[in-house]
Short mmCIF file of C-alpha atoms in Angstrom, two decimals:
data_model
loop_
_atom_site.label_atom_id
_atom_site.label_comp_id
_atom_site.label_asym_id
_atom_site.label_seq_id
_atom_site.Cartn_x
_atom_site.Cartn_y
_atom_site.Cartn_z
CA MET A 1 47.89 31.00 63.19
CA PHE A 2 46.30 29.81 66.42
CA PRO A 3 42.70 30.46 67.44
CA PRO A 4 41.95 32.82 70.32
CA HIS A 5 41.75 30.95 73.60
CA MET A 6 38.06 30.48 74.31
CA HIS A 7 35.58 33.34 74.52
CA LYS A 8 37.58 35.35 77.05
CA GLY A 9 40.62 35.49 74.78
CA ALA A 10 38.41 36.54 71.87
CA VAL A 11 36.95 39.42 73.89
CA LEU A 12 40.31 40.55 75.29
CA ASP A 13 41.95 40.68 71.85
CA PRO A 14 39.28 41.55 69.26
CA ILE A 15 41.78 42.54 66.54
CA TYR A 16 43.49 39.14 66.61
CA THR A 17 40.08 37.45 66.69
CA ALA A 18 38.95 39.40 63.60
CA ILE A 19 42.19 38.52 61.79
CA TYR A 20 41.74 34.85 62.73
CA ILE A 21 38.14 34.81 61.47
CA MET A 22 39.17 36.44 58.18
CA PHE A 23 42.02 33.93 57.83
CA MET A 24 39.65 31.00 58.33
CA LEU A 25 37.01 32.36 55.94
CA THR A 26 39.65 33.11 53.28
CA GLY A 27 41.07 29.61 53.66
CA CYS A 28 37.60 28.10 53.26
CA ALA A 29 36.92 30.24 50.18
CA LEU A 30 40.20 29.17 48.55
CA PHE A 31 39.50 25.53 49.35
CA ARG A 32 35.98 25.89 47.90
CA LYS A 33 37.33 27.28 44.64
CA THR A 34 39.95 24.54 44.37
CA TRP A 35 37.53 21.76 45.29
CA ILE A 36 34.95 22.79 42.71
CA GLU A 37 37.55 22.72 39.96
CA ILE A 38 39.15 19.43 41.04
CA SER A 39 35.98 17.47 41.81
CA GLY A 40 34.27 18.19 38.50
CA SER A 41 31.31 19.94 40.07
CA GLY A 42 31.93 23.31 38.44
CA GLN A 43 29.44 25.10 36.22
CA ARG A 44 30.92 23.89 32.94
CA ASP A 45 31.18 20.31 34.13
CA VAL A 46 27.59 20.21 35.37
CA ALA A 47 26.29 21.90 32.20
CA LYS A 48 28.18 19.35 30.09
CA GLN A 49 26.82 16.46 32.16
CA LEU A 50 23.27 17.75 31.77
CA LYS A 51 23.77 18.19 28.03
CA ASP A 52 25.21 14.67 27.70
CA GLN A 53 22.21 13.25 29.56
CA GLN A 54 19.88 15.35 27.37
CA THR A 55 18.46 16.97 30.47
CA VAL A 56 17.21 20.53 30.40
CA VAL A 57 16.42 23.06 33.07
CA ALA A 58 12.82 24.20 32.71
CA GLY A 59 12.59 27.69 31.26
CA HIS A 60 16.23 27.87 30.13
CA ARG A 61 17.91 27.28 26.82
CA GLU A 62 21.21 25.51 26.50
CA GLY A 63 23.22 28.77 26.52
CA SER A 64 21.37 30.33 29.44
CA MET A 65 21.56 27.09 31.41
CA TYR A 66 25.30 27.68 31.97
CA LYS A 67 24.61 31.19 33.28
CA GLU A 68 21.94 29.88 35.63
CA LEU A 69 24.21 27.09 36.89
CA LYS A 70 27.03 29.60 37.36
CA ARG A 71 24.79 31.72 39.55
CA VAL A 72 23.36 28.84 41.56
CA ILE A 73 26.55 26.80 42.05
CA SER A 74 28.67 29.82 42.96
CA THR A 75 26.13 31.08 45.49
CA ALA A 76 25.59 27.68 47.09
CA ALA A 77 29.33 26.94 47.30
CA ALA A 78 30.13 30.38 48.76
CA PHE A 79 27.37 30.11 51.36
CA GLY A 80 28.39 26.57 52.29
CA SER A 81 32.07 27.43 52.68
CA ALA A 82 31.24 30.49 54.79
CA ILE A 83 29.04 28.40 57.11
CA LEU A 84 31.75 25.74 57.45
CA GLY A 85 34.36 28.41 58.19
CA LEU A 86 32.19 29.99 60.88
CA LEU A 87 31.45 26.56 62.33
CA SER A 88 35.20 25.88 62.55
CA VAL A 89 35.78 29.23 64.25
CA ALA A 90 33.01 28.53 66.76
CA ALA A 91 34.44 25.09 67.50
CA ASN A 92 37.92 26.54 68.01
CA LEU A 93 36.63 29.30 70.31
CA SER A 94 34.83 26.75 72.46
CA CYS A 95 37.90 24.48 72.50
CA ALA A 96 35.95 21.62 70.93
CA ILE A 97 39.02 20.68 68.90
CA GLY A 98 42.22 20.27 70.87
CA ASN A 99 44.33 18.20 73.19
CA GLY A 100 41.92 18.15 76.09
CA THR A 101 42.18 19.95 79.43
CA GLU A 102 45.95 19.70 79.80
CA ASP A 103 46.46 22.22 76.99
CA LEU A 104 44.00 24.63 78.61
CA ASP A 105 45.55 24.36 82.08
CA ILE A 106 48.97 25.48 80.85
CA ARG A 107 47.61 28.44 78.85
CA TYR A 108 45.37 29.77 81.60
CA TYR A 109 47.88 29.21 84.37
CA TYR A 110 50.10 31.86 82.78
CA LEU A 111 47.11 34.05 81.90
CA TYR A 112 46.07 34.40 85.54
CA LEU A 113 49.57 35.05 86.95
#
């Protein structure tokens, strides 16, 4: 899956652009889920670490602390992955990531013929 070619390509083919954006956001969401589980920063891991350190969250019991962490960690991770996905899409649309101008010259030479 290749990104649309700059802003003009995104405007000329909005369906492909929408599919590309959904692909990137889905990829970021899957990576987020995997990373949280692998890195040990999931809700259960953080709740266990806090319990081991005898740290409490003000206003929450031990059982409700997990629920609060689940809400906070899930929301923060989802928001962060969505922002990173949109940042990647914006960088790809502006050709910030690529092989330089030689790649653009070949694509747009055939586009204007």
